[in-house]
Tab-separated table of C-alpha atoms in Angstrom:
chain	number	residue	atom	x	y	z
A	293	UNK	CA	73.297	6.012	48.973
A	294	UNK	CA	70.776	5.322	51.727
A	295	UNK	CA	71.091	1.538	51.473
A	296	UNK	CA	72.084	1.138	55.132
A	297	UNK	CA	69.223	-0.369	57.114
A	298	UNK	CA	67.683	2.067	59.570
A	299	UNK	CA	68.141	-0.489	62.324
A	300	UNK	CA	71.904	-0.196	61.777
A	301	UNK	CA	71.942	3.588	62.167
A	302	UNK	CA	72.411	5.603	65.340
A	303	UNK	CA	69.360	7.266	66.840
A	304	UNK	CA	70.484	10.637	65.508
A	305	UNK	CA	70.953	9.271	62.000
A	306	UNK	CA	67.583	7.499	62.099
A	307	UNK	CA	65.862	10.739	63.017
A	308	UNK	CA	67.702	12.604	60.255
A	309	UNK	CA	66.757	9.964	57.672
A	310	UNK	CA	63.118	9.981	58.777
A	311	UNK	CA	63.059	13.782	58.638
A	312	UNK	CA	64.556	13.771	55.147
A	313	UNK	CA	61.828	11.446	53.892
A	314	UNK	CA	58.949	13.253	55.598
A	315	UNK	CA	60.180	16.722	54.659
A	316	UNK	CA	60.502	15.478	51.064
A	317	UNK	CA	56.938	14.181	51.040
A	318	UNK	CA	55.101	16.812	53.068
A	319	UNK	CA	57.403	19.799	53.461
A	320	UNK	CA	58.936	21.195	56.617
A	321	UNK	CA	55.959	23.108	58.012
A	322	UNK	CA	53.547	20.177	57.608
A	323	UNK	CA	55.846	17.720	59.373
A	324	UNK	CA	55.884	17.519	63.155
A	325	UNK	CA	58.797	16.335	65.254
A	326	UNK	CA	56.436	13.725	66.707
A	327	UNK	CA	55.845	12.352	63.203
A	328	UNK	CA	59.594	12.235	62.571
A	329	UNK	CA	60.197	10.386	65.821
A	330	UNK	CA	57.393	7.919	65.064
A	331	UNK	CA	58.806	7.218	61.595
A	332	UNK	CA	62.223	6.618	63.164
A	333	UNK	CA	60.742	4.409	65.872
A	334	UNK	CA	62.104	6.649	68.616
A	335	UNK	CA	60.868	8.937	71.369
A	336	UNK	CA	60.011	12.546	70.420
A	337	UNK	CA	62.245	13.697	73.263
A	338	UNK	CA	65.252	12.456	71.308
A	339	UNK	CA	64.664	15.100	68.632
A	340	UNK	CA	65.326	17.784	71.217
A	341	UNK	CA	68.224	15.867	72.715
A	342	UNK	CA	70.012	15.399	69.396
A	343	UNK	CA	69.030	18.556	67.478
A	344	UNK	CA	67.735	21.061	70.004
A	345	UNK	CA	64.637	21.951	67.979
A	346	UNK	CA	62.794	21.286	64.744
A	347	UNK	CA	64.881	24.014	63.092
A	348	UNK	CA	68.009	22.266	64.333
A	349	UNK	CA	66.777	19.046	62.767
A	350	UNK	CA	66.195	20.794	59.469
A	351	UNK	CA	69.677	22.322	59.585
A	352	UNK	CA	71.139	18.855	60.101
A	353	UNK	CA	69.213	17.498	57.121
A	354	UNK	CA	70.321	20.434	54.942
A	355	UNK	CA	73.932	19.832	55.939
A	356	UNK	CA	73.589	16.132	55.196
A	357	UNK	CA	72.162	16.797	51.736
A	358	UNK	CA	74.844	19.359	50.882
A	359	UNK	CA	77.580	17.041	52.143
A	360	UNK	CA	76.302	14.273	49.868
A	361	UNK	CA	76.354	16.562	46.838
A	362	UNK	CA	79.806	17.919	47.723
A	363	UNK	CA	81.146	14.408	48.219
A	364	UNK	CA	80.075	13.453	44.712
A	365	UNK	CA	81.592	16.604	43.217
A	366	UNK	CA	84.992	15.788	44.734
A	367	UNK	CA	85.167	12.587	42.689
A	368	UNK	CA	84.556	14.245	39.332
A	369	UNK	CA	87.076	15.187	36.662
A	370	UNK	CA	88.234	18.746	37.456
A	371	UNK	CA	88.585	19.460	33.734
A	372	UNK	CA	84.861	19.041	33.142
A	373	UNK	CA	82.561	22.050	33.046
A	374	UNK	CA	79.814	22.775	35.540
A	375	UNK	CA	77.006	21.289	33.463
A	376	UNK	CA	78.861	18.077	32.688
A	377	UNK	CA	79.895	17.731	36.316
A	378	UNK	CA	76.459	18.366	37.754
A	379	UNK	CA	74.914	16.130	35.106
A	380	UNK	CA	76.937	13.274	36.547
A	381	UNK	CA	76.102	14.319	40.090
A	382	UNK	CA	72.425	14.386	39.168
A	383	UNK	CA	72.670	10.887	37.756
A	384	UNK	CA	74.385	9.592	40.890
A	385	UNK	CA	72.436	11.483	43.529
A	386	UNK	CA	69.138	12.754	42.143
A	387	UNK	CA	68.460	10.234	39.397
A	388	UNK	CA	68.187	7.263	41.726
A	389	UNK	CA	66.778	9.157	44.695
A	390	UNK	CA	63.315	10.717	44.370
A	391	UNK	CA	63.363	11.410	48.119
A	392	UNK	CA	66.346	13.728	47.759
A	393	UNK	CA	64.715	15.458	44.798
A	394	UNK	CA	61.525	15.922	46.772
A	395	UNK	CA	63.408	17.310	49.739
A	396	UNK	CA	65.274	19.903	47.697
A	397	UNK	CA	62.072	20.849	45.867
A	398	UNK	CA	60.230	21.520	49.128
A	399	UNK	CA	63.235	23.110	50.843
A	400	UNK	CA	64.035	25.561	48.059
A	401	UNK	CA	60.452	26.619	47.406
A	402	UNK	CA	59.552	27.341	51.013
A	403	UNK	CA	59.649	31.015	51.971
A	404	UNK	CA	61.958	30.776	54.968
A	405	UNK	CA	65.395	31.796	56.171
A	406	UNK	CA	66.483	28.166	55.978
A	407	UNK	CA	65.512	27.840	52.315
A	408	UNK	CA	67.313	31.103	51.508
A	409	UNK	CA	70.404	29.850	53.330
A	410	UNK	CA	70.340	26.569	51.417
A	411	UNK	CA	70.116	28.403	48.102
A	412	UNK	CA	72.971	30.691	49.153
A	413	UNK	CA	75.157	27.650	49.740
A	414	UNK	CA	74.364	26.365	46.253
A	415	UNK	CA	74.925	29.829	44.794
A	416	UNK	CA	78.380	30.009	46.363
A	417	UNK	CA	79.286	26.772	44.615
A	418	UNK	CA	78.031	28.096	41.276
A	419	UNK	CA	80.052	31.291	41.706
A	420	UNK	CA	83.204	29.317	42.432
A	421	UNK	CA	82.704	27.151	39.352
A	422	UNK	CA	81.971	30.191	37.183
A	423	UNK	CA	85.208	31.782	38.376
A	424	UNK	CA	87.065	28.634	37.350
A	425	UNK	CA	85.397	28.617	33.924
A	426	UNK	CA	86.140	32.304	33.382
A	427	UNK	CA	89.819	31.649	34.106
A	428	UNK	CA	89.774	29.042	31.329
A	429	UNK	CA	87.550	30.730	28.753
A	430	UNK	CA	88.130	34.417	29.428
A	431	UNK	CA	87.156	37.039	31.972
A	432	UNK	CA	84.793	38.883	29.607
A	433	UNK	CA	82.229	36.132	29.168
A	434	UNK	CA	79.089	36.142	31.313
A	435	UNK	CA	77.663	38.836	33.534
A	436	UNK	CA	79.420	38.084	36.805
A	437	UNK	CA	76.373	38.923	38.915
A	438	UNK	CA	73.695	37.034	37.008
A	439	UNK	CA	75.569	34.110	35.505
A	440	UNK	CA	75.540	32.026	38.737
A	441	UNK	CA	71.760	32.457	38.970
A	442	UNK	CA	71.396	31.447	35.328
A	443	UNK	CA	73.509	28.360	35.933
A	444	UNK	CA	71.439	27.300	38.928
A	445	UNK	CA	68.248	27.892	36.956
A	446	UNK	CA	69.441	25.380	34.377
A	447	UNK	CA	70.510	22.888	37.013
A	448	UNK	CA	67.675	23.205	39.511
A	449	UNK	CA	64.849	24.051	37.126
A	450	UNK	CA	64.104	20.442	36.099
A	451	UNK	CA	64.217	19.335	39.738
A	452	UNK	CA	61.811	22.038	40.881
A	453	UNK	CA	59.505	21.599	37.881
A	454	UNK	CA	59.719	17.803	37.641
A	455	UNK	CA	56.020	17.223	38.295
A	456	UNK	CA	54.876	19.459	35.435
A	457	UNK	CA	57.732	18.690	33.052
A	458	UNK	CA	57.546	14.903	33.242
A	459	UNK	CA	54.091	14.536	31.551
A	460	UNK	CA	55.569	16.274	28.498
A	461	UNK	CA	58.458	13.829	28.131
A	462	UNK	CA	58.496	10.261	26.829
A	463	UNK	CA	61.162	9.033	29.247
A	464	UNK	CA	61.780	9.538	32.971
A	465	UNK	CA	63.528	12.897	33.107
A	466	UNK	CA	66.052	11.742	35.715
A	467	UNK	CA	66.982	8.520	33.952
A	468	UNK	CA	70.780	8.406	33.403
A	469	UNK	CA	70.576	8.676	29.606
A	470	UNK	CA	68.140	11.609	29.795
A	471	UNK	CA	70.332	13.378	32.349
A	472	UNK	CA	73.380	12.881	30.134
A	473	UNK	CA	71.599	14.435	27.156
A	474	UNK	CA	70.276	17.336	29.225
A	475	UNK	CA	73.655	18.109	30.787
A	476	UNK	CA	75.283	18.027	27.326
A	477	UNK	CA	72.681	20.485	26.034
A	478	UNK	CA	73.203	22.728	29.057
A	479	UNK	CA	76.961	22.696	28.610
A	480	UNK	CA	76.572	23.563	24.935
A	481	UNK	CA	74.363	26.500	25.892
A	482	UNK	CA	76.805	27.629	28.576
A	483	UNK	CA	79.893	27.545	26.391
A	484	UNK	CA	78.397	28.868	23.176
A	485	UNK	CA	76.135	31.350	24.877
A	486	UNK	CA	78.566	32.767	27.432
A	487	UNK	CA	81.834	32.213	25.610
A	488	UNK	CA	80.824	31.768	21.953
A	489	UNK	CA	82.615	34.969	20.995
A	490	UNK	CA	85.863	33.071	21.444
A	491	UNK	CA	84.915	30.636	18.669
A	492	UNK	CA	84.356	33.560	16.303
A	493	UNK	CA	87.677	35.078	17.273
A	494	UNK	CA	89.386	31.802	16.415
A	495	UNK	CA	87.511	31.450	13.170
A	496	UNK	CA	85.295	28.652	14.640
């Protein structure tokens, strides 16, 4: 999704792209605005002009990342469950983009207000999807407070733990076929674990 040449981007977009890559590799705290500007081939003063501060730059990158994920979700089949949907999103967005995976890994594991805000945005999406699933499968399924956290643990866990999980797997864990199998397993766990009582009630 970042196939556009940097030379074809505006100065603001070039800075955002450079920040995304450097934050993904080194983390936010270890990356200076001067380094971002150098990677973008622009003056450090333009960071302040376009974003106000380093925190403003990070906020712009967070918004960009969330917009990309949201854009992919809009194109998915609304009848699919959360795990199937996010499995496809992972294949489209994360699977082919180690930079995006690295950025989210650093961003979510940093102890900062920005990382907490990013997680809250993701949590809101999980809550909305859980509400939709509960309307379909029954209101007495999962614990309403903890289920969204459990969902995000299944979705984000492999991304956050990629570096220690990968040596234990035979195939790249974000390859499309591996993602498809993982999302199917997650959906099976979600439906049978949260809503399995319905199968018993139906004689399933």
